[in-house]
Short mmCIF file of C-alpha atoms and ligand atoms in Angstrom, two decimals:
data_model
loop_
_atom_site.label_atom_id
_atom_site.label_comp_id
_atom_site.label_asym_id
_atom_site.label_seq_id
_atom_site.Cartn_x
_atom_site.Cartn_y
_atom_site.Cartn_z
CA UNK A 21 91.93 -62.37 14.04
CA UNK A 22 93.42 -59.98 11.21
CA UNK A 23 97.84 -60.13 11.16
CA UNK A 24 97.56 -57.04 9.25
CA UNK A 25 97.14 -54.38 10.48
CA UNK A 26 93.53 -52.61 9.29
CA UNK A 27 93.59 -50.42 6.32
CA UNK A 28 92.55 -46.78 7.42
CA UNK A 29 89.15 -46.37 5.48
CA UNK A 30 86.32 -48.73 7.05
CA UNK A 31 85.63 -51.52 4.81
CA UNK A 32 82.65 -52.02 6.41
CA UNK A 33 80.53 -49.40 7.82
CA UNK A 34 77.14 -49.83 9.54
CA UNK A 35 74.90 -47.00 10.20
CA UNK A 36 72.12 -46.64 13.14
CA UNK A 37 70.13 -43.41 11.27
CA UNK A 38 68.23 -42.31 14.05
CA UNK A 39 66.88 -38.81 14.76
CA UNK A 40 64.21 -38.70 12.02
CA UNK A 41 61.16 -38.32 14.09
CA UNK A 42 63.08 -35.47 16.12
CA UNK A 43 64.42 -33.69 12.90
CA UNK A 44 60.49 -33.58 11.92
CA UNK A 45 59.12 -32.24 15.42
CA UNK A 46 61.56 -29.56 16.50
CA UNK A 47 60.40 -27.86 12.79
CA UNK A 48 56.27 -28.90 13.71
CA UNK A 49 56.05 -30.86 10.43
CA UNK A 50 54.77 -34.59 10.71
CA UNK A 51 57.24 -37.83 11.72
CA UNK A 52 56.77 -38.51 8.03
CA UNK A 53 58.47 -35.43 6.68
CA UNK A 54 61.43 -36.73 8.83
CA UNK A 55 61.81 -39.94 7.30
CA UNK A 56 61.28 -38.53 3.99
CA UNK A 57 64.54 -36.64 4.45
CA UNK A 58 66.45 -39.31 5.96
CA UNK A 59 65.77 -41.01 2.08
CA UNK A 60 68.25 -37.88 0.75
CA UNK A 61 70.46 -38.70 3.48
CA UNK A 62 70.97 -42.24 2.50
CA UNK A 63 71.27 -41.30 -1.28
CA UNK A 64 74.01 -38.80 0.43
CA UNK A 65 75.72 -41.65 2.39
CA UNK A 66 75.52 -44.06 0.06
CA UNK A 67 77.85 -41.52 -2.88
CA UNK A 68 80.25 -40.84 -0.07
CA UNK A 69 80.82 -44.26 0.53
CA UNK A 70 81.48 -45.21 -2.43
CA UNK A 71 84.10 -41.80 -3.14
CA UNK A 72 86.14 -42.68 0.23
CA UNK A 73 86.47 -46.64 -1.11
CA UNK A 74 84.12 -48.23 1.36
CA UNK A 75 83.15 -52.02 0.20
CA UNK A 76 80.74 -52.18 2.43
CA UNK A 77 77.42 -50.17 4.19
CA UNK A 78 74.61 -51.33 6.34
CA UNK A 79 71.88 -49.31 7.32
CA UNK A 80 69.34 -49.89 9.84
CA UNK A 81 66.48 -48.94 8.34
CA UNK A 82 63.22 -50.56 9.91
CA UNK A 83 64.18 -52.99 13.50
CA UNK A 84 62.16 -55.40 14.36
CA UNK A 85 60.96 -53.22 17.59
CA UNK A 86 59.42 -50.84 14.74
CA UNK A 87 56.71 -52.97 14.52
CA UNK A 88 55.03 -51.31 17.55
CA UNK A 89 55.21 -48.16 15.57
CA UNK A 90 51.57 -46.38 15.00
CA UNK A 91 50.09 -48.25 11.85
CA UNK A 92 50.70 -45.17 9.87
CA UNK A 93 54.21 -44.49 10.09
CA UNK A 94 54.90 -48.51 9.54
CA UNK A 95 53.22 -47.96 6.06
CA UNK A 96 54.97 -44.55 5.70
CA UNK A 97 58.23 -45.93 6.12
CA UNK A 98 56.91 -49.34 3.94
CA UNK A 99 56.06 -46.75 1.43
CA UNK A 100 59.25 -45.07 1.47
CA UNK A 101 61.53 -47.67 1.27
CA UNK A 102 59.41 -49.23 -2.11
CA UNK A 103 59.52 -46.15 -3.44
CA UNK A 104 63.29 -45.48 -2.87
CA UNK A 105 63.63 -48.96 -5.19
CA UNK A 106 61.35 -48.38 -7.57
CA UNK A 107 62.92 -44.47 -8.08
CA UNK A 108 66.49 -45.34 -7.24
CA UNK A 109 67.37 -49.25 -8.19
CA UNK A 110 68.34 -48.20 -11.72
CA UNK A 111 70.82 -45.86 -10.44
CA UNK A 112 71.91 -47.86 -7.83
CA UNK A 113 72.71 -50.64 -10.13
CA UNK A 114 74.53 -48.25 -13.08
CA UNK A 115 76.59 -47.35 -9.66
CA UNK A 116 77.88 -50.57 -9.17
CA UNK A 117 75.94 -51.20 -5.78
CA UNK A 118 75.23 -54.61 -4.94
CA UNK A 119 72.06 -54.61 -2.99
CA UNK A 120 71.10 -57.58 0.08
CA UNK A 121 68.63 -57.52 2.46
CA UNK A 122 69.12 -58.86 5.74
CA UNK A 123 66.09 -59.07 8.37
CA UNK A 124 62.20 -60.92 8.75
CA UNK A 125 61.36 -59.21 5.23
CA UNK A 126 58.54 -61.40 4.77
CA UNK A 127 57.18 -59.65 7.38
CA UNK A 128 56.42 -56.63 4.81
CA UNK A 129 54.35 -58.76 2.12
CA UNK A 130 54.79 -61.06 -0.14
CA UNK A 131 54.72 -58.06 -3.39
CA UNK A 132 57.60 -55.75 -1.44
CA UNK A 133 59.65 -59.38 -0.30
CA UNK A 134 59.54 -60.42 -3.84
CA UNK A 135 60.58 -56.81 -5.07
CA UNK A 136 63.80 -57.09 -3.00
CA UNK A 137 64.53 -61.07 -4.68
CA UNK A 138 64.56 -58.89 -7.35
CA UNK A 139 66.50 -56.14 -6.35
CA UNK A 140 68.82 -58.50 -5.13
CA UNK A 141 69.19 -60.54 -8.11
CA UNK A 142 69.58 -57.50 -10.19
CA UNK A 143 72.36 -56.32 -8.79
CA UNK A 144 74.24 -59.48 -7.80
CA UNK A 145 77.33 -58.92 -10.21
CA UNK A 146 77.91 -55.46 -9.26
CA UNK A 147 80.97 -54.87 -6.83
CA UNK A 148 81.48 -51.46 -6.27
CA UNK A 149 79.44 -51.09 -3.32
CA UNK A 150 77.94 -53.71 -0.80
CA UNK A 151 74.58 -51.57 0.46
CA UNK A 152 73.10 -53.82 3.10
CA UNK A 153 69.46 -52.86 4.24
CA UNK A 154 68.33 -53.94 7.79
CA UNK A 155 64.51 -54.33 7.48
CA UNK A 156 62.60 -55.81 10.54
CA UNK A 157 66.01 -56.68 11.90
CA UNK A 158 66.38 -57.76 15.58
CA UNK A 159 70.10 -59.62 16.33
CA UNK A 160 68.75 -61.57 19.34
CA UNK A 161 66.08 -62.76 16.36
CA UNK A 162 69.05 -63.27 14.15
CA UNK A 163 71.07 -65.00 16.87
CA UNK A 164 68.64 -67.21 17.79
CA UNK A 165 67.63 -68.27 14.27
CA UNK A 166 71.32 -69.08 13.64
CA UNK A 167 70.87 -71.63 16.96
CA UNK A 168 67.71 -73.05 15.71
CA UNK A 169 69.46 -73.53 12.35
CA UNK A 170 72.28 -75.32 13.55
CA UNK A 171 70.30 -77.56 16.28
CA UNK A 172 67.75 -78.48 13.11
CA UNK A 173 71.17 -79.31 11.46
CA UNK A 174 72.76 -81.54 14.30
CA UNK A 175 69.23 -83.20 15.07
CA UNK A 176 69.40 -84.35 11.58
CA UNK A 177 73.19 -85.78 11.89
CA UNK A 178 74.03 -83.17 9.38
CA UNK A 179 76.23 -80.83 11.61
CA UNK A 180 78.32 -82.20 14.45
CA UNK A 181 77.87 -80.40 17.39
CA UNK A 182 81.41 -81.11 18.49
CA UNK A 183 82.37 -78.96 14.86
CA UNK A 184 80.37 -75.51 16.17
CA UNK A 185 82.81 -72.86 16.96
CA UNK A 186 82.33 -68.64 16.12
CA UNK A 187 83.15 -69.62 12.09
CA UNK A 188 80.56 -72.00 11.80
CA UNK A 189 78.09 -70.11 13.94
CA UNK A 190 78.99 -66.74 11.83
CA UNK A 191 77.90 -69.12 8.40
CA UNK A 192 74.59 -68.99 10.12
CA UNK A 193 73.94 -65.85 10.57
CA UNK A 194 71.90 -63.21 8.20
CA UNK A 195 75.35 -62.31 7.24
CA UNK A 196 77.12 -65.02 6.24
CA UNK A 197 79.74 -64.20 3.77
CA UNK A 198 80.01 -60.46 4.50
CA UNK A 199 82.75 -58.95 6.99
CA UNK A 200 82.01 -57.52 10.08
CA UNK A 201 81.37 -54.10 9.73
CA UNK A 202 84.34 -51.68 10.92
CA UNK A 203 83.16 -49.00 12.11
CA UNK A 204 79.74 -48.48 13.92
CA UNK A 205 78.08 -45.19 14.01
CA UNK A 206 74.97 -43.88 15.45
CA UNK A 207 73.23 -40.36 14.97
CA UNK A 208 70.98 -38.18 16.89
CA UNK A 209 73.34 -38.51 19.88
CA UNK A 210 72.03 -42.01 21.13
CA UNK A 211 74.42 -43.95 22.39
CA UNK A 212 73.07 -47.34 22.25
CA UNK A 213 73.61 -51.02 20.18
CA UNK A 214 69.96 -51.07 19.99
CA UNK A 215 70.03 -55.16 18.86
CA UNK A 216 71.91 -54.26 16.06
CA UNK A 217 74.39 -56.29 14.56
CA UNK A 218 75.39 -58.06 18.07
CA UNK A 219 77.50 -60.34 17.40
CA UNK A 220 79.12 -58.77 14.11
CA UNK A 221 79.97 -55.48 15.83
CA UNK A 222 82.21 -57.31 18.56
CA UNK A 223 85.14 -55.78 17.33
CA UNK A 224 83.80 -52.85 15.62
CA UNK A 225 84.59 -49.18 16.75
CA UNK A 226 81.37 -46.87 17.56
CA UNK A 227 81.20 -43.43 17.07
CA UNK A 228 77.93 -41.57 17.75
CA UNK A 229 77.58 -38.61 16.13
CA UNK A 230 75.39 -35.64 17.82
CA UNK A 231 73.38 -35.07 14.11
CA UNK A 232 70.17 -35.94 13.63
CA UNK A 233 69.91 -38.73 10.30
CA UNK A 234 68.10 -36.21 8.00
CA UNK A 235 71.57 -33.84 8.77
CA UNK A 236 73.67 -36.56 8.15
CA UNK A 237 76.03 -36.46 5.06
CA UNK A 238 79.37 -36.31 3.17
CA UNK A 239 81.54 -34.10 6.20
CA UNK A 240 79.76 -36.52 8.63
CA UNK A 241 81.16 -39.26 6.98
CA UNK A 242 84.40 -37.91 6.71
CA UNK A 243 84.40 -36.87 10.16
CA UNK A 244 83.68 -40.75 11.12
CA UNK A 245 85.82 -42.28 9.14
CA UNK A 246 89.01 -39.44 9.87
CA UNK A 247 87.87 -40.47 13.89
CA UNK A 248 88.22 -44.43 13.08
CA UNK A 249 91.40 -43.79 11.52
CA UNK A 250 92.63 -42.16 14.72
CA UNK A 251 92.11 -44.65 17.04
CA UNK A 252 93.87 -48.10 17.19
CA UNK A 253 91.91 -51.26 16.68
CA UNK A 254 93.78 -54.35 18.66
CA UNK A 255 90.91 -56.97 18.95
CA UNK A 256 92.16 -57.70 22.09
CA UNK A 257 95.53 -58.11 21.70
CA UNK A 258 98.56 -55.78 23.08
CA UNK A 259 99.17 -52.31 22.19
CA UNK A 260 101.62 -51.77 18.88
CA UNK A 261 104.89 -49.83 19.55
CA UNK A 262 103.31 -47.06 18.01
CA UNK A 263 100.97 -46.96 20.49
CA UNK A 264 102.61 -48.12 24.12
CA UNK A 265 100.61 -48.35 27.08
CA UNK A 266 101.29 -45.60 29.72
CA UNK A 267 103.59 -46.82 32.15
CA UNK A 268 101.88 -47.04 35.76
CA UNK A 269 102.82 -43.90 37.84
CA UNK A 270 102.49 -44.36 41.56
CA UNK A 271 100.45 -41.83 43.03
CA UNK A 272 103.48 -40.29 45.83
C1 FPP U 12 64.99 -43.54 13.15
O1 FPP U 12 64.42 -42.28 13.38
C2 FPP U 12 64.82 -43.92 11.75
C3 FPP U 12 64.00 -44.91 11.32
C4 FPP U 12 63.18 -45.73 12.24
C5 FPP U 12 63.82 -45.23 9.90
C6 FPP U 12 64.98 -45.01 8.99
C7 FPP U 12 64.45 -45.01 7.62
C8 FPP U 12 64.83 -44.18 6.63
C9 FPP U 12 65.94 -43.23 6.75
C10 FPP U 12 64.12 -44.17 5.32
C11 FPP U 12 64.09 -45.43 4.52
C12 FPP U 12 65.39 -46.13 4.36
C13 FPP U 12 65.99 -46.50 3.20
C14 FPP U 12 67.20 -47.36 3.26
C15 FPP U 12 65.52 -46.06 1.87
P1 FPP U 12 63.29 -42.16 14.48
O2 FPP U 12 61.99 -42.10 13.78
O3 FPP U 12 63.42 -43.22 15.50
O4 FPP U 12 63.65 -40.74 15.08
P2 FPP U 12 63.40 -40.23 16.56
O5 FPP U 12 64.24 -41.09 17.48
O6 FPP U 12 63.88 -38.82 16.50
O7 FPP U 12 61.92 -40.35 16.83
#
């Protein structure tokens, strides 16, 4: 539990884009158009990010429900996200973006897993930006990986199972080493977790904002990150002075 109090910007944001498909239909072009624009509003995102000091930004770009996606827009958005590396990596790096992956990538191929070791290696020094890309994510997958981990562990006699507590379960997580995100927001008006991040976003604050992804950008941002500095995060503790709670009026 943090005994400062949190900075104002988000260090870590974490982004549910959604609204792509509905971006694309209300103007009759195909889903793919959609997604195609959500790419520019990522590249968007990502540069505001980084101008308002954010260490941190995960975006949910392909769940694990996905899968049951029509054949063709899985290899659309497959397509998409290779091409975003292959066009925007050497940017990304000359940025300062560190780049991890977090999700079943190996479900995509061995040529696009091995592009994103690559990625990843790539950019490993950099320290600007943490980008963190969600690909066939699922957190009840990543949840009960983590278990299986740890029971592999303790069947072994390498982990006591006396020793597990949230740190030690958090180490076995997808994402180990990073803090949890902030700051949750959602687009397209949804207001729903949608197995993302579960256990990381325990504490976070969620804003869901009424744009669709492909709208989203820098005054969006803004917007979110003006909103999270408005409210008062207490993880669970009492209100500050600053912030009293109401005193209880009887209803006479
Ligand atoms: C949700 O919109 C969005 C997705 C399933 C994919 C998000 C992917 C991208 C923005 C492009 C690739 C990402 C990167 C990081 C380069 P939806 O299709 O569910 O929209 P709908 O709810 O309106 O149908």
């Amino acid at each position: 539990m943090p005994r400062q109090p949190p900075p104002l910007t988000p260090r870590h944001i974490a982004i549910i884009m959604d609204g792509n498909g509905r971006w694309a239909t209300r103007r009759g072009l195909p889903r793919v158009a959609g997604h195609r624009e959500g790419v520019r509003a990522v590249r968007r995102t990502i540069e505001a990010a980084i101008e308002h000091g954010v260490r941190w930004l995960t975006l949910f770009a392909f769940s694990s429900e996905n899968w049951r996606r029509p054949a063709d827009e899985v290899t659309d958005l497959t397509f998409l996200l290779r091409h975003y590396l292959h066009s925007e990596l050497k940017e990304l790096d000359e940025a300062g973006v560190r780049l991890h992956i977090i999700g079943e990538r190996d479900r995509f191929g061995p040529a696009l897993d091995r592009e994103l070791a690559d990625a990843e290696a790539r950019t490993a020094t950099n320290e600007r930006l943490n980008l963190v890309i969600a690909l066939s994510y699922g957190a009840r997958a990543e949840i009960a990986a983590a278990a299986r981990r740890i029971a592999l562990k303790a069947r072994a006699g390498t982990l006591d199972p006396a020793s597990i507590d949230e740190d030690s379960f958090t180490a076995h997580l997808a994402t180990a080493g990073m803090p949890d995100p902030d700051l949750v927001i959602r687009t397209s008006g949804e207001q729903r977790l949608s197995n993302f991040l579960l256990w990381q976003a325990a504490y976070a604050e969620l804003i869901f904002d009424d744009a669709l992804w492909p709208d989203f950008g820098a005054a969006n941002l803004a917007g979110a990150i003006a909103e999270y500095a408005r409210r008062e995060r207490r993880f669970g503790a009492r209100p500050t002075a600053s912030a009293p709670v109401p005193p209880i009026v009887s209803a006479q």
